[in-house]
Coordinates of C-alpha atoms in Angstrom, one line a residue:
M14 CA 0.0 0.0 0.0
S15 CA 3.0 2.3 0.5
S16 CA 3.7 2.7 -3.2
P17 CA 1.1 3.3 -5.9
P18 CA 0.6 0.4 -8.4
V19 CA 2.0 1.3 -11.8
A20 CA 0.0 0.3 -14.9
P21 CA 1.6 -2.5 -17.0
P22 CA 2.3 -1.9 -20.7
G23 CA -1.0 -2.0 -22.6
W24 CA -3.2 -1.1 -19.6
S25 CA -6.3 0.8 -20.7
R26 CA -6.9 4.1 -19.0
W27 CA -10.6 3.4 -19.2
L28 CA -10.2 0.8 -16.4
V29 CA -9.3 3.6 -13.9
P30 CA -12.7 5.4 -13.9
P31 CA -14.6 2.3 -12.5
A32 CA -12.0 2.2 -9.6
A33 CA -12.8 5.8 -8.9
L34 CA -16.5 5.2 -9.1
S35 CA -16.5 2.3 -6.7
V36 CA -15.1 4.7 -4.0
H37 CA -17.2 7.7 -4.9
L38 CA -20.5 5.9 -5.2
S39 CA -19.9 4.6 -1.7
I40 CA -18.9 7.8 0.0
G41 CA -21.7 9.6 -1.9
Q42 CA -24.1 8.0 0.6
A43 CA -23.6 11.2 2.5
Y44 CA -26.0 12.9 0.2
A45 CA -28.8 10.6 1.4
W46 CA -28.4 11.6 5.0
S47 CA -31.8 13.4 4.9
V48 CA -33.5 10.0 4.7
F49 CA -32.2 9.3 8.2
K50 CA -33.2 12.6 9.7
P51 CA -36.9 12.0 10.5
P52 CA -36.4 8.6 12.0
L53 CA -33.5 9.9 14.2
E54 CA -35.5 12.9 15.3
S55 CA -38.4 10.6 16.3
A56 CA -36.3 7.8 17.9
L57 CA -33.8 10.0 19.8
H58 CA -36.0 13.1 20.3
L59 CA -33.9 15.5 18.3
D60 CA -34.8 18.7 16.4
G61 CA -33.8 19.5 12.8
T62 CA -30.7 21.3 13.8
Q63 CA -29.5 18.5 16.0
S64 CA -30.2 15.7 13.5
A65 CA -28.0 17.6 10.9
L66 CA -24.9 17.5 13.1
P67 CA -23.5 14.2 11.9
F68 CA -23.8 15.4 8.3
Q69 CA -22.4 18.8 9.1
L70 CA -19.4 17.4 10.9
A71 CA -18.8 14.9 8.1
I72 CA -18.6 17.7 5.6
V73 CA -16.3 19.7 7.9
M74 CA -14.0 16.7 8.3
L75 CA -14.1 16.1 4.5
G76 CA -12.6 19.5 3.9
L77 CA -10.1 19.3 6.7
S78 CA -8.9 15.8 5.9
A79 CA -8.6 16.7 2.2
A80 CA -6.6 19.8 3.1
F81 CA -4.2 18.2 5.5
G82 CA -4.1 14.8 3.7
G83 CA -3.7 16.1 0.1
T84 CA 0.0 16.0 0.2
L85 CA 0.0 12.5 1.7
V86 CA -2.4 11.4 -1.0
E87 CA 0.0 12.8 -3.7
R88 CA 3.0 11.1 -2.0
N89 CA 1.5 7.7 -1.3
G90 CA -0.8 7.3 -4.2
P91 CA -4.4 6.4 -4.8
R92 CA -4.4 2.8 -3.5
W93 CA -3.2 4.0 -0.1
A94 CA -5.7 6.8 0.0
M95 CA -8.6 4.5 -1.1
T96 CA -7.6 2.0 1.7
V97 CA -7.7 4.8 4.3
A98 CA -11.0 5.9 3.0
L99 CA -12.5 2.4 3.2
V100 CA -11.4 1.8 6.8
C101 CA -12.6 5.2 8.0
F102 CA -15.9 5.4 6.1
S103 CA -17.0 1.8 7.0
S104 CA -15.9 2.2 10.7
G105 CA -17.9 5.4 10.9
F106 CA -21.1 3.4 10.1
L107 CA -20.2 0.7 12.6
I108 CA -19.7 3.3 15.4
S109 CA -22.9 5.0 14.4
A110 CA -24.7 1.6 14.6
L111 CA -23.5 1.2 18.2
G112 CA -24.6 4.8 19.0
A113 CA -28.1 4.2 17.6
Q114 CA -28.5 0.9 19.4
T115 CA -27.4 2.4 22.7
Q116 CA -29.3 5.7 22.0
Q117 CA -26.1 7.7 22.4
F118 CA -26.4 10.4 19.8
W119 CA -22.8 11.6 20.4
L120 CA -21.6 8.2 19.1
I121 CA -23.4 8.8 15.8
V122 CA -21.9 12.3 15.6
L123 CA -18.4 10.8 16.3
G124 CA -18.8 7.8 14.0
Y125 CA -20.6 9.2 11.0
G126 CA -19.4 12.8 11.4
F127 CA -15.8 12.6 12.6
V128 CA -14.4 9.1 11.6
G129 CA -16.6 8.8 8.5
G130 CA -15.9 12.3 7.5
I131 CA -12.1 11.6 7.4
G132 CA -13.0 8.7 5.0
L133 CA -15.0 11.1 2.9
G134 CA -12.2 13.6 2.5
I135 CA -9.4 11.1 1.7
G136 CA -11.7 9.1 -0.5
Y137 CA -12.9 12.2 -2.4
I138 CA -9.5 13.4 -3.5
S139 CA -7.9 9.9 -3.9
P140 CA -8.7 9.4 -7.7
V141 CA -8.8 13.1 -8.9
S142 CA -5.1 13.7 -9.5
T143 CA -4.6 10.2 -10.9
L144 CA -7.5 10.6 -13.4
M145 CA -6.1 14.0 -14.5
K146 CA -2.8 12.3 -15.3
W147 CA -4.6 9.6 -17.3
F148 CA -6.7 12.1 -19.2
P149 CA -4.5 15.3 -19.7
D150 CA -6.4 16.0 -23.0
R151 CA -9.8 16.3 -21.3
P152 CA -9.3 17.5 -17.7
G153 CA -12.9 18.7 -17.2
M154 CA -14.3 15.3 -18.4
A155 CA -11.8 13.5 -16.2
T156 CA -12.7 15.3 -13.0
G157 CA -16.3 14.9 -13.9
I158 CA -15.8 11.1 -14.1
A159 CA -13.9 11.1 -10.8
I160 CA -16.5 13.1 -8.9
M161 CA -19.6 11.9 -10.7
G162 CA -20.0 8.9 -8.4
F163 CA -20.0 11.1 -5.3
G164 CA -23.0 12.9 -6.6
G165 CA -24.7 9.7 -7.6
G166 CA -24.2 7.8 -4.4
A167 CA -27.5 8.9 -3.0
L168 CA -29.3 7.6 -6.1
I169 CA -28.5 4.2 -4.8
A170 CA -28.4 4.9 -1.0
S171 CA -31.6 6.9 -0.7
P172 CA -34.1 4.2 -1.8
W173 CA -31.9 1.5 -0.3
S174 CA -31.8 3.2 3.1
A175 CA -35.6 3.9 2.9
Q176 CA -36.3 0.3 2.2
M177 CA -34.1 -0.9 5.0
L178 CA -35.8 1.5 7.5
E179 CA -39.1 0.2 6.3
S180 CA -38.0 -3.4 6.8
F181 CA -36.0 -3.0 10.0
G182 CA -38.2 -0.3 11.6
T183 CA -37.6 3.3 12.3
D184 CA -36.9 2.9 16.0
H185 CA -33.3 3.0 17.4
S186 CA -32.7 -0.7 16.8
G187 CA -33.9 -0.5 13.2
I188 CA -31.7 2.5 12.5
A189 CA -28.7 0.7 14.1
L190 CA -29.2 -2.3 11.9
A191 CA -29.4 -0.1 8.8
F192 CA -26.1 1.6 9.8
L193 CA -24.5 -1.8 10.3
V194 CA -25.5 -3.1 6.8
H195 CA -24.3 0.1 5.2
G196 CA -20.9 -0.2 6.8
L197 CA -20.3 -3.8 5.8
A198 CA -21.7 -3.4 2.3
Y199 CA -19.6 -0.3 1.5
A200 CA -16.5 -2.0 2.8
V201 CA -16.9 -4.8 0.2
F202 CA -17.7 -2.4 -2.7
M203 CA -14.8 0.0 -2.0
T204 CA -12.4 -2.9 -1.9
L205 CA -13.0 -3.3 -5.7
G206 CA -11.6 0.2 -6.3
V207 CA -8.6 -0.5 -4.0
L208 CA -7.7 -3.6 -6.1
L209 CA -8.3 -2.1 -9.5
V210 CA -6.7 1.4 -9.4
R211 CA -3.4 2.0 -11.2
V212 CA -1.2 5.1 -12.0
P213 CA 0.3 5.9 -15.4
R214 CA 3.8 4.7 -16.2
P215 CA 6.4 7.4 -15.5
D216 CA 7.2 8.5 -19.0
G217 CA 7.5 12.1 -20.4
R218 CA 3.7 12.5 -20.6
T219 CA 3.0 11.9 -17.0
K220 CA 5.9 13.5 -15.1
S221 CA 4.6 15.7 -12.3
G222 CA 7.6 17.9 -11.5
P223 CA 7.7 21.7 -11.8
G224 CA 8.9 21.5 -15.3
A225 CA 6.9 18.5 -16.5
A226 CA 4.3 20.5 -18.4
G227 CA 4.3 23.8 -20.2
G228 CA 2.5 26.9 -19.0
V229 CA 1.8 27.9 -15.5
Q230 CA 3.1 25.8 -12.6
V231 CA 2.4 26.9 -9.1
S232 CA 3.1 25.0 -5.8
A233 CA 0.5 24.3 -3.2
R234 CA 2.1 26.7 -0.8
G235 CA 2.4 29.4 -3.5
A236 CA -1.2 29.0 -4.5
L237 CA -2.3 30.0 -1.0
R238 CA -0.5 33.4 -1.5
T239 CA -2.5 34.3 -4.6
P240 CA -5.8 36.2 -4.7
Q241 CA -7.0 33.7 -7.4
F242 CA -7.1 30.8 -4.8
W243 CA -9.2 32.8 -2.4
F244 CA -11.6 34.2 -5.0
L245 CA -12.1 30.6 -6.2
W246 CA -12.5 29.6 -2.5
V247 CA -15.4 32.1 -2.2
V248 CA -16.9 30.8 -5.5
L249 CA -16.9 27.2 -4.4
C250 CA -18.1 28.0 -0.9
T251 CA -21.1 30.0 -2.1
N252 CA -22.1 27.5 -4.8
V253 CA -21.8 24.6 -2.3
T254 CA -23.7 26.4 0.4
A255 CA -26.6 27.1 -1.9
G256 CA -26.8 23.5 -3.1
I257 CA -26.3 21.8 0.2
G258 CA -29.0 23.9 1.8
I259 CA -31.5 22.1 -0.3
L260 CA -29.8 18.7 -0.3
E261 CA -29.4 18.2 3.4
K262 CA -33.0 18.9 4.1
A263 CA -34.5 17.7 0.9
A264 CA -37.0 15.2 2.2
P265 CA -38.5 17.4 5.0
M266 CA -38.4 20.5 2.7
I267 CA -40.6 19.1 -0.1
T268 CA -42.9 17.7 2.5
D269 CA -43.3 21.1 4.2
F270 CA -43.9 23.0 1.0
F271 CA -46.9 20.9 0.0
A272 CA -48.2 19.8 3.5
D273 CA -51.3 22.0 3.2
S274 CA -52.0 21.0 -0.4
S275 CA -54.7 18.6 -1.6
T276 CA -51.9 16.1 -2.4
P277 CA -49.3 16.1 0.3
V278 CA -45.9 14.4 -0.3
S279 CA -45.6 10.9 1.1
V280 CA -42.5 9.5 2.8
S281 CA -41.6 7.3 -0.2
A282 CA -42.2 10.2 -2.6
A283 CA -39.9 12.4 -0.5
A284 CA -37.2 9.7 -0.7
G285 CA -37.7 9.6 -4.4
F286 CA -37.2 13.3 -4.6
V287 CA -33.8 12.8 -2.8
A288 CA -32.9 10.2 -5.4
L289 CA -33.8 12.6 -8.2
L290 CA -31.6 15.3 -6.7
S291 CA -28.8 12.8 -6.6
A292 CA -29.3 12.0 -10.3
A293 CA -29.2 15.7 -11.1
N294 CA -26.1 16.1 -8.9
M295 CA -24.4 13.2 -10.7
A296 CA -25.5 14.3 -14.2
G297 CA -24.3 17.9 -13.5
R298 CA -20.8 16.6 -12.5
I299 CA -20.1 14.9 -15.8
G300 CA -22.3 17.1 -18.1
W301 CA -21.4 20.6 -16.9
S302 CA -17.7 19.8 -16.3
S303 CA -17.4 18.4 -19.9
T304 CA -19.1 21.5 -21.2
S305 CA -16.5 23.6 -19.4
D306 CA -13.8 22.1 -21.7
L307 CA -15.7 23.8 -24.5
I308 CA -16.8 27.1 -23.1
G309 CA -14.3 27.7 -20.3
R310 CA -14.3 27.5 -16.6
K311 CA -15.2 31.2 -15.9
N312 CA -18.2 31.0 -18.2
I313 CA -19.5 27.8 -16.7
Y314 CA -19.4 29.3 -13.2
R315 CA -21.3 32.3 -14.4
L316 CA -24.0 29.9 -15.3
Y317 CA -23.8 28.0 -11.9
L318 CA -24.0 31.2 -9.8
G319 CA -26.2 33.5 -11.9
V320 CA -28.9 31.0 -13.0
G321 CA -28.6 29.3 -9.6
A322 CA -29.7 32.6 -7.9
L323 CA -32.6 32.9 -10.4
M324 CA -33.7 29.3 -9.5
Y325 CA -33.7 30.2 -5.8
L326 CA -35.8 33.3 -6.5
V327 CA -38.4 31.2 -8.4
L328 CA -38.5 28.7 -5.5
A329 CA -39.0 31.6 -3.0
L330 CA -41.8 33.2 -5.0
F331 CA -43.6 30.3 -6.7
G332 CA -42.2 27.1 -5.2
D333 CA -45.5 26.1 -3.5
T334 CA -47.7 26.6 -6.5
S335 CA -46.5 23.6 -8.5
K336 CA -44.7 20.4 -7.6
P337 CA -43.1 20.1 -11.1
L338 CA -41.8 23.6 -10.8
F339 CA -40.4 23.0 -7.3
V340 CA -38.7 19.8 -8.4
L341 CA -37.4 21.4 -11.7
C342 CA -35.8 24.3 -9.9
A343 CA -34.3 22.1 -7.2
L344 CA -32.9 19.8 -9.9
V345 CA -31.2 22.7 -11.7
V346 CA -29.7 24.0 -8.5
L347 CA -28.3 20.5 -7.7
S348 CA -26.9 20.0 -11.2
F349 CA -25.0 23.3 -10.7
Y350 CA -23.9 22.2 -7.3
G351 CA -22.5 18.9 -8.7
G352 CA -21.0 20.7 -11.7
G353 CA -19.2 23.2 -9.5
F354 CA -17.5 20.3 -7.7
A355 CA -16.4 18.6 -10.8
T356 CA -15.3 21.7 -12.6
V357 CA -13.1 23.2 -9.9
P358 CA -10.1 20.8 -10.2
A359 CA -9.9 21.7 -13.9
Y360 CA -10.3 25.4 -13.0
L361 CA -7.3 24.9 -10.6
K362 CA -5.3 23.2 -13.3
D363 CA -6.0 26.2 -15.6
L364 CA -4.9 28.7 -12.9
F365 CA -2.0 26.8 -11.2
G366 CA -1.0 24.0 -13.6
T367 CA -0.7 20.3 -12.9
Y368 CA 2.2 20.5 -10.4
Q369 CA 0.7 19.7 -6.9
V370 CA -2.9 20.3 -8.2
G371 CA -4.1 17.5 -6.0
A372 CA -2.7 19.2 -2.9
I373 CA -4.1 22.5 -4.0
H374 CA -7.5 20.9 -4.5
G375 CA -7.4 19.4 -1.0
R376 CA -6.8 22.8 0.5
L377 CA -9.6 24.4 -1.6
L378 CA -12.0 21.9 -0.1
T379 CA -11.9 23.8 3.2
A380 CA -14.5 25.9 1.4
W381 CA -16.7 22.8 1.3
S382 CA -16.2 22.4 5.1
T383 CA -17.4 25.9 5.7
A384 CA -20.3 25.5 3.3
G385 CA -21.2 22.2 5.1
V386 CA -21.8 24.2 8.2
L387 CA -23.3 27.3 6.7
G388 CA -25.9 25.6 4.3
P389 CA -27.6 23.2 6.8
L390 CA -27.2 25.8 9.6
I391 CA -29.0 28.6 7.7
V392 CA -31.8 26.3 6.5
N393 CA -32.4 24.3 9.7
W394 CA -31.9 27.1 12.2
I395 CA -34.2 29.5 10.4
A396 CA -36.8 26.8 9.8
D397 CA -36.7 25.8 13.5
R398 CA -37.1 29.5 14.6
Q399 CA -39.9 30.0 12.1
E400 CA -41.7 26.9 13.4
D401 CA -41.3 28.2 17.0
A402 CA -43.0 31.4 15.9
G403 CA -46.0 29.4 14.6
R404 CA -45.3 29.5 10.9
H405 CA -45.4 26.4 8.7
G406 CA -45.1 25.3 5.1
P407 CA -43.1 27.5 2.6
A408 CA -42.9 30.3 5.3
L409 CA -40.3 28.2 7.0
Y410 CA -37.8 28.7 4.2
G411 CA -38.4 32.2 2.7
L412 CA -35.7 34.0 4.6
S413 CA -33.1 31.2 4.1
F414 CA -33.8 31.2 0.3
S415 CA -33.2 35.0 0.3
I416 CA -29.9 34.5 2.0
M417 CA -28.9 31.9 -0.6
I418 CA -29.6 34.3 -3.4
G419 CA -27.3 36.9 -1.8
L420 CA -24.5 34.3 -1.3
L421 CA -24.7 33.2 -5.0
L422 CA -24.4 36.8 -6.1
V423 CA -21.3 37.2 -3.9
G424 CA -19.9 34.2 -5.6
F425 CA -20.7 35.6 -9.0
V426 CA -18.7 38.7 -8.3
A427 CA -15.8 36.7 -6.9
N428 CA -15.7 34.7 -10.2
E429 CA -15.5 37.8 -12.2
L430 CA -12.5 39.0 -10.2
I431 CA -10.4 35.9 -11.1
R432 CA -7.5 36.7 -13.4
P433 CA -4.4 34.7 -14.5
V434 CA -1.8 34.1 -11.8
H435 CA 1.1 36.6 -11.7
P436 CA 4.4 35.1 -12.9
R437 CA 6.0 35.8 -9.6
H438 CA 4.1 32.9 -8.1
H439 CA 5.2 30.4 -10.8
V440 CA 7.6 27.6 -10.0
P441 CA 10.7 27.9 -12.2
A442 CA 11.3 25.0 -14.5
P443 CA 14.5 23.0 -13.8
K444 CA 17.5 23.6 -16.2
E445 CA 17.8 21.1 -19.0
A446 CA 20.5 18.4 -18.8
P447 CA 22.7 19.8 -21.6
D448 CA 22.7 23.3 -19.9
A449 CA 23.6 21.7 -16.6
Q450 CA 26.4 19.7 -18.2
R451 CA 27.8 22.9 -19.8
E452 CA 28.0 24.4 -16.3
Q453 CA 30.0 21.5 -14.9
P454 CA 33.7 22.1 -14.4
A455 CA 35.9 20.5 -16.9

């Protein structure tokens, strides 16, 4: 596990995406957390803000572990990273199962949030740099493939989790058994990625040193000193906050919006809505990131942030008038959310080059950690306060949606301020061998 497995001669690069997908489809279960919220609130007597804590901490740990572990992932390779992700993510579910069985909510926060969150972060960045090396001709598509599975994880996990809760029960014992099955099943599935992943052979096309590729090359430490990194940090943070605000509370949100209508949303329909959001999240990751190869990264983020703000405005004004309209706007927002994640590594490559791009990506994901707290906190805290004030239905979300519109507009401005990196931050290319030989004493 200490050295990355090198692909033998003739190895097809198209065998690497399935390895990435096996890990990302597993850790993408995080997007189905809202299915567990109502049962946990009922079984352990929690409010909406409390039941979001495991998810929030998991996203915080995702960003922190990606930031601090990015250099280790680059050094030790994808197989090591996928193994660490497997152990942490599966162990998180097992600890959570113990917490649910003993009705100790802090164990669920520790297991799913802290331990599982480390698995999320290391697993998330584990294949990104490797796939960009395999597909240097199409970086947007490559990162879309790498990250697509994370967005699609809930497409599998949401109905699967709902079915388990229906079969096992929604009391604390049923939730514990569901967590246990998740932990064991994902351990087996992620093992496939660990065994299959390979890195390219170290030839001239895949060198990763400062002078390996033409154009801009900036180190991870140097990137932190540039305004471009921090503008992009704001862009990612605002886009993620807007998307995660819907995603984390998706099932209760659509139920609240139409609770007073003639056709309220059932539990199974709400779980289906979560699955649809996952599909949009996944499709946006590969679709919009591939589009960015054609129209450019800045233009695609103009779409994410500008049209995303418009979708939130429609939800705030007309969301409760039509279920298809509500679902359509939410799907668009989630496709932009997923597309933003998948496009940002290629944006980083454009700005800072391929040298240490994996480590830079890991540091940028601290924006995700921040958004993982902001998004659920804004939506859940405001909804709880509005409910305490006697409001119900769409009135629970009007203020939070207005805040999301403002954040997206801030991100739009930050994207407009991004310019090419100043040459003083570039890493100098090493001298060529003939030049070095000429400088040697006779």
